[in-house]
Tab-separated table of C-alpha atoms and ligand atoms in Angstrom:
chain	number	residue	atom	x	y	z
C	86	UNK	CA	163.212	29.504	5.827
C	87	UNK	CA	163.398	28.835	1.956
C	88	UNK	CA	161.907	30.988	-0.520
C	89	UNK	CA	158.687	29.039	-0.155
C	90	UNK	CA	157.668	29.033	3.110
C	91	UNK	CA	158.727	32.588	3.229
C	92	UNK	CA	155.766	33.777	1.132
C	93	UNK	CA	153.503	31.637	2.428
C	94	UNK	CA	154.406	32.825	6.129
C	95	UNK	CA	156.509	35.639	5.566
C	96	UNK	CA	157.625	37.703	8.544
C	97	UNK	CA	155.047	39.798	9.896
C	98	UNK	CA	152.123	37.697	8.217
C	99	UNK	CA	149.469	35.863	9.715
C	100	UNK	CA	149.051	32.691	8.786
C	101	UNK	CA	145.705	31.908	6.798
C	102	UNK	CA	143.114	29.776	8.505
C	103	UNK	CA	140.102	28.125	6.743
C	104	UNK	CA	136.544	28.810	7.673
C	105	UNK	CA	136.148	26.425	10.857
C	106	UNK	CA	139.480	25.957	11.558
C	107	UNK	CA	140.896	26.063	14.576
C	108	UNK	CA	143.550	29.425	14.614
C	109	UNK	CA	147.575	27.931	14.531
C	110	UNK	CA	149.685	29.054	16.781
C	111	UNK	CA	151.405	31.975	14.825
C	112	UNK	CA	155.379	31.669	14.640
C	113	UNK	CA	157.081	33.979	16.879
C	114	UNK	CA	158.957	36.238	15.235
C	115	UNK	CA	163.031	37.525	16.099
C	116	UNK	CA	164.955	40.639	15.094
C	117	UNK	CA	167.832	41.684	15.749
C	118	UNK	CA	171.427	43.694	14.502
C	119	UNK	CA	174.773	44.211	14.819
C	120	UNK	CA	176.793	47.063	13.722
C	121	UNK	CA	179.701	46.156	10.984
C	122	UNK	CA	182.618	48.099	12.951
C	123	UNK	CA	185.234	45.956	12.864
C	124	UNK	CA	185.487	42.220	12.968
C	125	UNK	CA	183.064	41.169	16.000
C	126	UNK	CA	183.972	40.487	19.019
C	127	UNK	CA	184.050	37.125	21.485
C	128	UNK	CA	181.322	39.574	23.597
C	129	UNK	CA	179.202	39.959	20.444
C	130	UNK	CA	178.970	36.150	19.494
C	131	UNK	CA	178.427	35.064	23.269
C	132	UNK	CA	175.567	37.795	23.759
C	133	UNK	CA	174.228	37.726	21.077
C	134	UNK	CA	174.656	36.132	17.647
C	135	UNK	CA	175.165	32.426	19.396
C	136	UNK	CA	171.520	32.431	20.180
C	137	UNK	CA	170.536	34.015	16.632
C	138	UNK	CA	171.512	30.730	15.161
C	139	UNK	CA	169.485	28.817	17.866
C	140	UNK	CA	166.621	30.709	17.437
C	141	UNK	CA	166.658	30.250	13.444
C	142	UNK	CA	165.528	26.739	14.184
C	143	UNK	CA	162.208	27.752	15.809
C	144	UNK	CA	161.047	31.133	14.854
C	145	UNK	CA	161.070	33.186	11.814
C	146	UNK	CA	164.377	35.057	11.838
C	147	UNK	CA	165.340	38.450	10.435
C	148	UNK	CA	168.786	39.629	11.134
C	149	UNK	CA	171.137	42.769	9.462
C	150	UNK	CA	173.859	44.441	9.364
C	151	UNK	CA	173.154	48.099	10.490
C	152	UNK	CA	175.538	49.949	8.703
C	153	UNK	CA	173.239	53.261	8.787
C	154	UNK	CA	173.777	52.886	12.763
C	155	UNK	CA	178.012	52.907	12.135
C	156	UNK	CA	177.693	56.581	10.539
C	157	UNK	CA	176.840	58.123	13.680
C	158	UNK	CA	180.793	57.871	14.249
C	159	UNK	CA	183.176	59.177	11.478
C	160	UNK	CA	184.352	55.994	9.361
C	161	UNK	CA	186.598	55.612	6.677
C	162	UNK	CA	184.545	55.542	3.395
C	163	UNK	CA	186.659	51.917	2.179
C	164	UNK	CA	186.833	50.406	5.116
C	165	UNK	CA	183.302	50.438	6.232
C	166	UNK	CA	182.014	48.910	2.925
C	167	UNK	CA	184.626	46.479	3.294
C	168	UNK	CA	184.039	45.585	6.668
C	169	UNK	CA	180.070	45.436	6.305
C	170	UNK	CA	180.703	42.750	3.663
C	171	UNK	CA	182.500	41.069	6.029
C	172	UNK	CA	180.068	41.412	8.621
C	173	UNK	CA	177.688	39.891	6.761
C	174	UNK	CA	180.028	36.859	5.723
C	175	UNK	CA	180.443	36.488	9.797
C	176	UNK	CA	177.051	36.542	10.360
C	177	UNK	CA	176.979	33.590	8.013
C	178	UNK	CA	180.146	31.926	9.100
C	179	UNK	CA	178.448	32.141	12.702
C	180	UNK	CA	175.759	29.747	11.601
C	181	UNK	CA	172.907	32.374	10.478
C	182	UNK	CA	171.489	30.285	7.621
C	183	UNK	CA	170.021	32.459	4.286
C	184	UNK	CA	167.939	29.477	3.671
C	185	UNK	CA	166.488	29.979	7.246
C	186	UNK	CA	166.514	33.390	8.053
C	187	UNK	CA	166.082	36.954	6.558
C	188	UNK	CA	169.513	38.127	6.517
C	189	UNK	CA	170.490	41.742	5.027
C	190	UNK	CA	172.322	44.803	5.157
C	191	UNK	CA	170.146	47.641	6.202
C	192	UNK	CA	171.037	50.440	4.091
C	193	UNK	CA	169.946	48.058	1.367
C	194	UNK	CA	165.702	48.707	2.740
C	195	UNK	CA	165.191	52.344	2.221
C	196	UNK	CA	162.372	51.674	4.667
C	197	UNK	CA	164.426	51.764	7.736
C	198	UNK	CA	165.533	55.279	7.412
C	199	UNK	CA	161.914	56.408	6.462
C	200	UNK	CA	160.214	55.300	9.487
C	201	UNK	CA	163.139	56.403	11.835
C	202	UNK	CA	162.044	59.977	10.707
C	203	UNK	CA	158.600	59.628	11.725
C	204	UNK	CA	159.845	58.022	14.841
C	205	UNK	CA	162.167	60.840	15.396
C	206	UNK	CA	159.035	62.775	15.272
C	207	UNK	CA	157.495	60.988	18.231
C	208	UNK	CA	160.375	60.616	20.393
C	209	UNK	CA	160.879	63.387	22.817
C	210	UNK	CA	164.151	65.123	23.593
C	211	UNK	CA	164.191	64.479	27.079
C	212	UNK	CA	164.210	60.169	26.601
C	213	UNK	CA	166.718	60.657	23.899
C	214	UNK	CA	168.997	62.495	26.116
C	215	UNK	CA	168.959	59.970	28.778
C	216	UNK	CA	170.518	57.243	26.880
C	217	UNK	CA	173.518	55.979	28.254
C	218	UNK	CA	174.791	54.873	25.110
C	219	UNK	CA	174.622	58.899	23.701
C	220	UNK	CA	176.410	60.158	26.849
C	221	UNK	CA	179.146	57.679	26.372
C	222	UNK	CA	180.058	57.952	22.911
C	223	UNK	CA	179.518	61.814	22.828
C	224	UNK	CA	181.793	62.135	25.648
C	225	UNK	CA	184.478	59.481	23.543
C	226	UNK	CA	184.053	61.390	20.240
C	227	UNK	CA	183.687	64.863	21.767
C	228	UNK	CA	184.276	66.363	18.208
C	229	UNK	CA	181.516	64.641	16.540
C	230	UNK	CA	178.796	64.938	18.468
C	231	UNK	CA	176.175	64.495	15.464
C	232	UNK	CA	172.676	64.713	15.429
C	233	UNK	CA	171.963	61.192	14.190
C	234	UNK	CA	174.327	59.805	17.456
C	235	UNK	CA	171.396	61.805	19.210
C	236	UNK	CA	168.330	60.295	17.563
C	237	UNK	CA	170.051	56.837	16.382
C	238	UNK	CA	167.389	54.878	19.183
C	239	UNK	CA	164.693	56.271	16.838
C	240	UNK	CA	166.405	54.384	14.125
C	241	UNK	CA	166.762	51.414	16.379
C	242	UNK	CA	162.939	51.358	16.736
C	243	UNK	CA	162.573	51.688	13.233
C	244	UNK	CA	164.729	48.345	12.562
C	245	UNK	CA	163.058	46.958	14.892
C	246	UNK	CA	159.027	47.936	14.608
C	247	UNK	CA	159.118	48.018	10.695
C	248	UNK	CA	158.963	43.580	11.221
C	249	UNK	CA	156.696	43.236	13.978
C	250	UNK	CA	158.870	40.979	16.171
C	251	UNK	CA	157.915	39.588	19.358
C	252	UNK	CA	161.160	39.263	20.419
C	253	UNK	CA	164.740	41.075	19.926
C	254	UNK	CA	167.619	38.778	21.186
C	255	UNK	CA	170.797	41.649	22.447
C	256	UNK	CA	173.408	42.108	25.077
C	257	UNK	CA	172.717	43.666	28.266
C	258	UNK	CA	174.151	47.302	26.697
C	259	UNK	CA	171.193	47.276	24.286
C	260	UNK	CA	168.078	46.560	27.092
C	261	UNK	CA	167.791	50.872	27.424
C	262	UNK	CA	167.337	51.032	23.507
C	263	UNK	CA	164.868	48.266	23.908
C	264	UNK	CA	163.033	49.715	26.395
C	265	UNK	CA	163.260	53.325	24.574
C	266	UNK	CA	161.343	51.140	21.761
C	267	UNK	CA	158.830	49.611	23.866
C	268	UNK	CA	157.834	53.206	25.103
C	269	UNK	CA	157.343	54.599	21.439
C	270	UNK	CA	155.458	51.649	20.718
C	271	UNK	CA	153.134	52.515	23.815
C	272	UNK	CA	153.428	56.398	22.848
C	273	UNK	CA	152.224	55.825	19.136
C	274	UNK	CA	149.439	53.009	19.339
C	275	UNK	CA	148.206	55.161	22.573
C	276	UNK	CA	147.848	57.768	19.704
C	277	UNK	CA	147.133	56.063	16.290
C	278	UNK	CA	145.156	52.706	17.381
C	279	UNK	CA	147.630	49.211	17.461
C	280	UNK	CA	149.853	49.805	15.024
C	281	UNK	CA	152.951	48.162	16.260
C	282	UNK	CA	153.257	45.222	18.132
C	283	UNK	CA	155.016	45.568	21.257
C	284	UNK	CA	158.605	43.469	21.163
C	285	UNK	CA	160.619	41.917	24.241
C	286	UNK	CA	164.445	41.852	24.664
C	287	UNK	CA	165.454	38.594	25.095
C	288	UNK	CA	168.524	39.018	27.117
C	289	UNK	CA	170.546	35.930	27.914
C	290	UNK	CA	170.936	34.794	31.177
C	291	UNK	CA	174.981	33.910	30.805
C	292	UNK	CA	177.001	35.745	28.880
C	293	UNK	CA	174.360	39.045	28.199
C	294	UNK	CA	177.710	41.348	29.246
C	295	UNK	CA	180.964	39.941	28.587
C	296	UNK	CA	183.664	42.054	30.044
C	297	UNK	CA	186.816	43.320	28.797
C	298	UNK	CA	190.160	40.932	29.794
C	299	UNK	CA	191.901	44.167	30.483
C	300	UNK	CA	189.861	45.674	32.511
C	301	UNK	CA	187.232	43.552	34.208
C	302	UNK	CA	185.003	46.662	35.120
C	303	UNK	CA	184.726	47.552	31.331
C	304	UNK	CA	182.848	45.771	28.462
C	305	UNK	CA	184.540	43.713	25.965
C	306	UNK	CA	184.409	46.398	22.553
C	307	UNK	CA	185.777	45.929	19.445
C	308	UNK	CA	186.451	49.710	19.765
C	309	UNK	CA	188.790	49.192	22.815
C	310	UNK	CA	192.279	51.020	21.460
C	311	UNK	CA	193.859	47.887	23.310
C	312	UNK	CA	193.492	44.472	21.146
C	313	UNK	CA	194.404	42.337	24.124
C	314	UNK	CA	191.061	43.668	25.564
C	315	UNK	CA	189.411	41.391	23.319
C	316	UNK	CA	189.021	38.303	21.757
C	317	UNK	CA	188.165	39.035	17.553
C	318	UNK	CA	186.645	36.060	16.514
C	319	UNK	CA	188.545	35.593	13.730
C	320	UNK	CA	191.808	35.915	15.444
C	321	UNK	CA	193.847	32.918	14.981
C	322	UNK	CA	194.017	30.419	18.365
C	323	UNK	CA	197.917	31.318	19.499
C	324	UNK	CA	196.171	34.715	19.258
C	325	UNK	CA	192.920	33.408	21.539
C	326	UNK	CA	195.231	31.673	23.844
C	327	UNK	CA	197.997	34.547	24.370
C	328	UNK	CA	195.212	37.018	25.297
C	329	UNK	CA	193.243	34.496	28.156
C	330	UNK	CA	196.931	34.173	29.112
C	331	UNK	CA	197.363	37.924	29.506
C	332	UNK	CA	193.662	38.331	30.978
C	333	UNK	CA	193.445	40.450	34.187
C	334	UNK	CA	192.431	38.670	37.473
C	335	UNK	CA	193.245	39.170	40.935
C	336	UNK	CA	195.979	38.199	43.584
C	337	UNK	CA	194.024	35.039	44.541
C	338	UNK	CA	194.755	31.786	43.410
C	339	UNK	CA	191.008	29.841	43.752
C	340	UNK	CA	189.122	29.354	40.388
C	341	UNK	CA	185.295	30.790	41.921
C	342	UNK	CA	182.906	32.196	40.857
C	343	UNK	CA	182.574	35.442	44.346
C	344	UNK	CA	181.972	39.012	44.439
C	345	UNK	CA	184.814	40.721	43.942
C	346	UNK	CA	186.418	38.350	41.812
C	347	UNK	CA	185.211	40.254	37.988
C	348	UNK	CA	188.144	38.978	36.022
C	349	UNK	CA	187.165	35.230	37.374
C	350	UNK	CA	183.808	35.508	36.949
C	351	UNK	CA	184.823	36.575	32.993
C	352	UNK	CA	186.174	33.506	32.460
C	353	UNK	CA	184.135	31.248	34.218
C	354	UNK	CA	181.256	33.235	32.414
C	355	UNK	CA	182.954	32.652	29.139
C	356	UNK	CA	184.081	28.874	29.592
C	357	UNK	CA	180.464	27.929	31.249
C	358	UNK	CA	178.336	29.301	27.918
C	359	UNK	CA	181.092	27.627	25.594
C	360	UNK	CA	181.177	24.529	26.739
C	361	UNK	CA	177.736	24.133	28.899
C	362	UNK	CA	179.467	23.070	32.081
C	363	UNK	CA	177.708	25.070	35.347
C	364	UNK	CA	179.807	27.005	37.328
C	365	UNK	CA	179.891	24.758	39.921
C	366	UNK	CA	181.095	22.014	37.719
C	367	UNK	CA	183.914	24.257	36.521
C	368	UNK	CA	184.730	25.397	40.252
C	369	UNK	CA	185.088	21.572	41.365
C	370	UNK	CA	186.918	20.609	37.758
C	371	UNK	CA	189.752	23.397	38.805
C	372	UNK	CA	190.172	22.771	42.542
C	373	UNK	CA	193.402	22.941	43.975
C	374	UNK	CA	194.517	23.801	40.283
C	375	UNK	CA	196.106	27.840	39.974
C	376	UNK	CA	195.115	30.493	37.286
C	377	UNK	CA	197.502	29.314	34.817
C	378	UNK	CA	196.197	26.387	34.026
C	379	UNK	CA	192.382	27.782	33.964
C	380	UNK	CA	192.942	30.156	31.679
C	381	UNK	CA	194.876	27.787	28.749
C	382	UNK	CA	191.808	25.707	29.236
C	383	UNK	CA	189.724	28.908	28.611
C	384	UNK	CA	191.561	29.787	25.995
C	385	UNK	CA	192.153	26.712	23.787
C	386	UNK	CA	188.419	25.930	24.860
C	387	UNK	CA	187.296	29.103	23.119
C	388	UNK	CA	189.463	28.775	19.985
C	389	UNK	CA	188.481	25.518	19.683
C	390	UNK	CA	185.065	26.888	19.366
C	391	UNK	CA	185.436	29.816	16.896
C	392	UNK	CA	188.039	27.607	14.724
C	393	UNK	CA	184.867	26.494	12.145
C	394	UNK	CA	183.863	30.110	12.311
C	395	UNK	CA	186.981	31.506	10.755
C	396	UNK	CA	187.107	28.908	8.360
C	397	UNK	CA	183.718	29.515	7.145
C	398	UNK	CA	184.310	32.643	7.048
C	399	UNK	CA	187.413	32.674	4.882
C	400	UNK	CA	185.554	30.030	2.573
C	401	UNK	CA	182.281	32.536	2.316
C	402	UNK	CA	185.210	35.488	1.558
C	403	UNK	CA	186.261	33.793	-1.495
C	404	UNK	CA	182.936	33.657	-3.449
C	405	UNK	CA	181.728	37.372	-3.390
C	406	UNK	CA	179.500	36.893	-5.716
C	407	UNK	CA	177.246	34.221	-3.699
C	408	UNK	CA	177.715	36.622	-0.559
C	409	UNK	CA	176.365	39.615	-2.923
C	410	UNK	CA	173.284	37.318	-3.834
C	411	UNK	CA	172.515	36.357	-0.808
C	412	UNK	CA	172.544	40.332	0.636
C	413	UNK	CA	170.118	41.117	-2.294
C	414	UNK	CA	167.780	37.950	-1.990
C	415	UNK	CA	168.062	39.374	1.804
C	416	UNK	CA	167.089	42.784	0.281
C	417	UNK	CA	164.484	41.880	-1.855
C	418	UNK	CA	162.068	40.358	0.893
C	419	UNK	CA	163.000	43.054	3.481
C	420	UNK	CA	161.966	45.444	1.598
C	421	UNK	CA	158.421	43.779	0.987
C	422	UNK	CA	157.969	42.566	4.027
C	423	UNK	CA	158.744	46.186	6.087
C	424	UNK	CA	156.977	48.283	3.707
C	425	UNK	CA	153.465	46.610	4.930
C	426	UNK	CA	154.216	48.171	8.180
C	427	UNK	CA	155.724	51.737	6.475
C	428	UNK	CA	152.497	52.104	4.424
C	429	UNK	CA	150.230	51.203	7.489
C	430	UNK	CA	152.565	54.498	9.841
C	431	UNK	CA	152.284	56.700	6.865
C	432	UNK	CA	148.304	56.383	6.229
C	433	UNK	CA	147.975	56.737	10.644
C	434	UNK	CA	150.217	59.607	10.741
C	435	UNK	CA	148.012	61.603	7.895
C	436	UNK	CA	150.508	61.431	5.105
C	437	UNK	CA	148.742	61.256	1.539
C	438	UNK	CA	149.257	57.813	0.010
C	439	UNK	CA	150.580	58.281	-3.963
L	195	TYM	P1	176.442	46.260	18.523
L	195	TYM	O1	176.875	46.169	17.105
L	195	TYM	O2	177.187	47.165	19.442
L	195	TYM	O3	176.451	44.813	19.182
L	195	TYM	C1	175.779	43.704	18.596
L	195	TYM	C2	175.215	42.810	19.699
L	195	TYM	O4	176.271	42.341	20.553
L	195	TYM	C3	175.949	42.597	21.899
L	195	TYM	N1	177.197	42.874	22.633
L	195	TYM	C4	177.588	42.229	23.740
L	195	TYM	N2	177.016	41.230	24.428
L	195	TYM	C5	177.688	40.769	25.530
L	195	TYM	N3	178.881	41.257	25.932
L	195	TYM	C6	179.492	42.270	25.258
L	195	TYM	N4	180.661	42.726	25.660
L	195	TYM	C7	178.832	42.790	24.094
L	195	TYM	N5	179.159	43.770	23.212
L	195	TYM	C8	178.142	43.808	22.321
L	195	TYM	C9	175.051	43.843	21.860
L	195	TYM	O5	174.256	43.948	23.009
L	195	TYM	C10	174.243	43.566	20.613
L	195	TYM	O6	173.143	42.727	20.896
L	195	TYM	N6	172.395	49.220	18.296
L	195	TYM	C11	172.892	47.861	18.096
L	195	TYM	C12	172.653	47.348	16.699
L	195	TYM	C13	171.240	47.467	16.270
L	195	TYM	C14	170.147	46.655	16.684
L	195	TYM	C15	169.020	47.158	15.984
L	195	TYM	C16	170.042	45.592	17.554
L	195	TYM	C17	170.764	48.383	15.386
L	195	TYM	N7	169.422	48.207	15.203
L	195	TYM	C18	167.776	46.582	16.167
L	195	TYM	C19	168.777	45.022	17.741
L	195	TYM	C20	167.656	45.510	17.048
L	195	TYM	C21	174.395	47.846	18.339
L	195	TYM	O7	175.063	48.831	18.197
L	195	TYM	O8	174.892	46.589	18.608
């Protein structure tokens, strides 16, 4: 989207009609975030920010970097506003296009922390405590078990509701915040007339859960204490091919895709979304051909894949002041664009407009 068609059909508008004419088909609209916690991870790009780009193309995009969401676990001051810079250079480097979409750094739109208070205020305890998510990381960082860990889908919804998106592209881990969303969304319009419009996860079908290559049972993190876990996708392609070599499988030889098999299905998961060959293709491309040699293919297939990536990447690095005008430009139209919803919630929830 460039700065022009943004204002005339800026996220969350309707477009304008004339008297007689027929109504357009309104642009669907996408959302969606990623947290800046370290470099992401071959799991984040395949389940996510792959089909951010895509979408770019079609609808009208807004993606961030939810930095406010990375306090909820004690981070080192200096490295977290290093690493959200970077984050948002990835995002870039990934193929998210400033021209095209609405790309910023949430703690930049005072509006997403606003809302997530009155949404806090309409979620209820018991929802919150069933989160899967919560239980996990309060059991991981037992001595920070903070309030805003507790309430952080609240903020989630906020991101999410404050730019009326029909749909919110994320990972299989992220469908229970979703859903927690869709139920405020019910829980307030039920309350204060049709306030929010009620968004989708779009979940890919390949690729929504990309597991670790340690452990096959686990999810690929870029938390996991163990680096060979996971692919970074800015490590460098010995790097890439070293860990597929080192990946986990099972005392079989047969590249198939079974029950049973979880560090085979990884792979062939992996290899099928980057380079669009089925699974049977790949099954009948490896017969009669051992582990070894499927996972070098895997591996030089995937940092053949992320090589542009990095180099973007390192290219966007260099020129921080382009990278800090494109996070304000980003800024700028969040802002305007989510405080049409804030202003509706606060006159519906009885606050007294200044
Ligand atoms: P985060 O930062 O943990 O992950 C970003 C996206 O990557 C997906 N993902 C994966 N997909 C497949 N396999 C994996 N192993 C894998 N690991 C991560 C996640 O599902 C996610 O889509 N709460 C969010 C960030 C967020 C957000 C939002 C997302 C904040 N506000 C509003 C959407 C809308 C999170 O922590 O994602």
């Amino acid at each position: 989207m460039n700065e022009e068609t943004r204002n005339k059909n800026g996220i969350g508008n309707e477009q304008k009609k004339s008297p007689g004419e027929k109504p357009a088909e309104r642009k669907k609209i996408i959302l969606s975030g990623i947290q800046p916690t370290g470099i992401f991870t071959l799991g984040n790009y395949i389940g996510a920010i792959r089909n951010w780009g895509v979408m770019q193309e079609e609808y009208h995009c807004a993606y961030f970097i939810a930095d406010l969401h990375s306090l909820t676990v004690r981070q080192e001051p200096a490295a977290l506003r290093k690493q959200s810079l970077e984050a948002f250079a990835l995002l870039l480097a990934c193929g998210i296009d400033p021209d095209k979409s609405l790309v910023f750094i949430q703690s930049h739109v005072h509006n997403h922390a606003e809302l997530s208070w009155i949404l806090s205020c309409n979620s209820s305890f018991g929802a919150l405590s069933r989160m899967t998510q919560f239980k996990d990381k309060a059991a991981r960082h037992a001595d920070n078990v903070n309030a805003g860990l507790f309430t952080y889908p609240a903020l989630m919804a906020a991101d999410i509701l404050l730019y009326q998106p029909d749909y919110v592209p994320v990972g299989e881990d992220q469908r229970q915040h979703l859903e927690f969303t869709r139920d405020i969304v019910e829980h307030f319009n039920g309350i204060y007339g049709n306030v929010f419009r009620m968004p989708e996860a779009y979940i890919p079908k390949a690729g929504a859960r990309v597991m670790s290559l340690q452990d096959p049972a686990k999810k690929m993190s870029k938390s996991d204490p163990n680096p060979n876990a996971y692919i970074s996708i800015l490590d460098e392609p010995n790097v890439i091919i070293n860990k597929f070599r080192r990946a986990v499988t099972d005392s079989e030889t047969e590249v198939c895709f079974r029950e049973g098999k979880d560090g085979i299905n990884n792979l062939m998961t992996i290899y099928s979304v980057i380079t669009g060959r089925s699974l049977d293709q790949i099954e009948r491309d490896f017969a009669g051909k051992g582990y070894g040699d499927f996972k070098a293919e895997v591996g030089s297939a995937v940092a053949e894949k992320l090589r542009p990536i990095r180099e973007d990447f390192a290219r966007f690095m260099q020129d921080k002041e382009w990278l800090a005008q494109q996070y304000r430009r980003g800024a700028e139209k969040a802002a305007e664009i989510s405080a049409r919803t804030l202003a509706k919630v606060k006159k519906k929830v009885g606050l007294l407009m200044p």
